[in-house]
């Protein structure tokens, strides 16, 4: 279901809205797989580090996933939509 939601975002939203939506979907997955107390408070770089520790292989802190740290709050952001969605799909597959 989450993979379908990620696919539905492609072309429908962009920039900060896309980064926020992807982050929210990943957080939903993380909350079902890991302890709520560990996941719920994570934001910014701590969120990216968590994602990398659990299957992101550094692509959140040093790749297209960086958009999740500031993306939801950046008014104008150019991001590689395809790369971000591919990374999110990969992370979801590894964690479901």
Coordinates of C-alpha atoms in Angstrom, one line a residue:
X1 CA 0.0 0.0 0.0
X2 CA 2.8 2.4 0.9
X3 CA 4.5 1.7 -2.5
X4 CA 1.3 2.5 -4.3
X5 CA 1.1 5.8 -2.3
X6 CA 4.6 6.6 -3.3
X7 CA 3.8 6.0 -6.9
X8 CA 0.8 8.2 -6.7
X9 CA 3.0 11.1 -5.6
X10 CA 5.0 10.9 -8.8
X11 CA 4.0 13.9 -11.0
X12 CA 1.3 14.9 -8.6
X13 CA 3.4 16.9 -6.1
X14 CA 6.8 18.5 -6.2
X15 CA 9.5 20.2 -4.2
X16 CA 8.7 20.8 -0.5
X17 CA 5.3 19.1 -0.7
X18 CA 6.9 16.0 -2.2
X19 CA 9.6 15.9 0.4
X20 CA 7.1 16.2 3.2
X21 CA 4.8 13.5 1.8
X22 CA 7.7 11.1 1.3
X23 CA 9.0 11.7 4.8
X24 CA 5.5 11.1 6.3
X25 CA 5.1 7.8 4.4
X26 CA 8.5 6.6 5.5
X27 CA 7.7 7.6 9.1
X28 CA 4.4 5.5 8.9
X29 CA 6.4 2.5 7.9
X30 CA 9.1 3.1 10.5
X31 CA 6.4 3.4 13.2
X32 CA 5.0 0.0 12.3
X33 CA 8.4 -1.7 12.3
X34 CA 10.3 0.0 15.1
X35 CA 9.6 1.2 18.6
X36 CA 7.5 4.3 18.6
X37 CA 9.7 6.0 21.2
X38 CA 12.7 5.5 19.0
X39 CA 11.0 6.8 15.8
X40 CA 8.4 9.4 16.7
X41 CA 10.6 12.2 17.8
X42 CA 13.1 12.0 14.9
X43 CA 13.4 15.0 12.6
X44 CA 16.1 16.6 10.5
X45 CA 19.5 14.9 10.5
X46 CA 18.5 12.4 13.2
X47 CA 15.7 11.2 10.9
X48 CA 18.1 10.8 8.0
X49 CA 20.6 8.9 10.1
X50 CA 17.9 6.5 11.3
X51 CA 16.8 5.9 7.7
X52 CA 20.4 5.3 6.6
X53 CA 21.0 2.8 9.5
X54 CA 18.0 0.8 8.5
X55 CA 18.6 0.4 4.8
X56 CA 19.4 3.7 3.3
X57 CA 23.1 3.0 3.0
X58 CA 24.1 6.7 3.3
X59 CA 21.7 7.8 0.5
X60 CA 19.6 9.8 2.9
X61 CA 22.4 11.9 4.5
X62 CA 24.5 12.2 1.3
X63 CA 22.1 11.6 -1.6
X64 CA 18.6 12.4 -2.8
X65 CA 17.2 11.7 0.7
X66 CA 18.8 14.9 2.0
X67 CA 15.6 16.7 0.8
X68 CA 13.7 15.1 3.7
X69 CA 15.7 17.0 6.3
X70 CA 14.8 20.5 5.0
X71 CA 12.5 19.8 2.1
X72 CA 9.2 20.1 4.0
X73 CA 10.3 23.6 5.2
X74 CA 12.0 24.9 2.1
X75 CA 9.7 27.2 0.1
X76 CA 11.6 26.5 -3.2
X77 CA 13.5 23.3 -3.7
X78 CA 14.8 21.6 -6.7
X79 CA 15.1 17.9 -6.0
X80 CA 15.5 14.9 -8.1
X81 CA 12.0 13.5 -7.8
X82 CA 12.8 10.2 -9.5
X83 CA 15.8 9.5 -7.3
X84 CA 14.0 10.4 -4.1
X85 CA 11.0 8.2 -4.9
X86 CA 13.3 5.3 -6.0
X87 CA 15.2 5.7 -2.7
X88 CA 12.0 5.7 -0.7
X89 CA 10.7 2.6 -2.5
X90 CA 13.9 0.8 -1.8
X91 CA 13.8 1.7 1.9
X92 CA 10.2 0.6 2.2
X93 CA 11.0 -2.8 0.5
X94 CA 13.9 -3.3 2.9
X95 CA 11.7 -2.5 5.9
X96 CA 8.4 -4.3 5.2

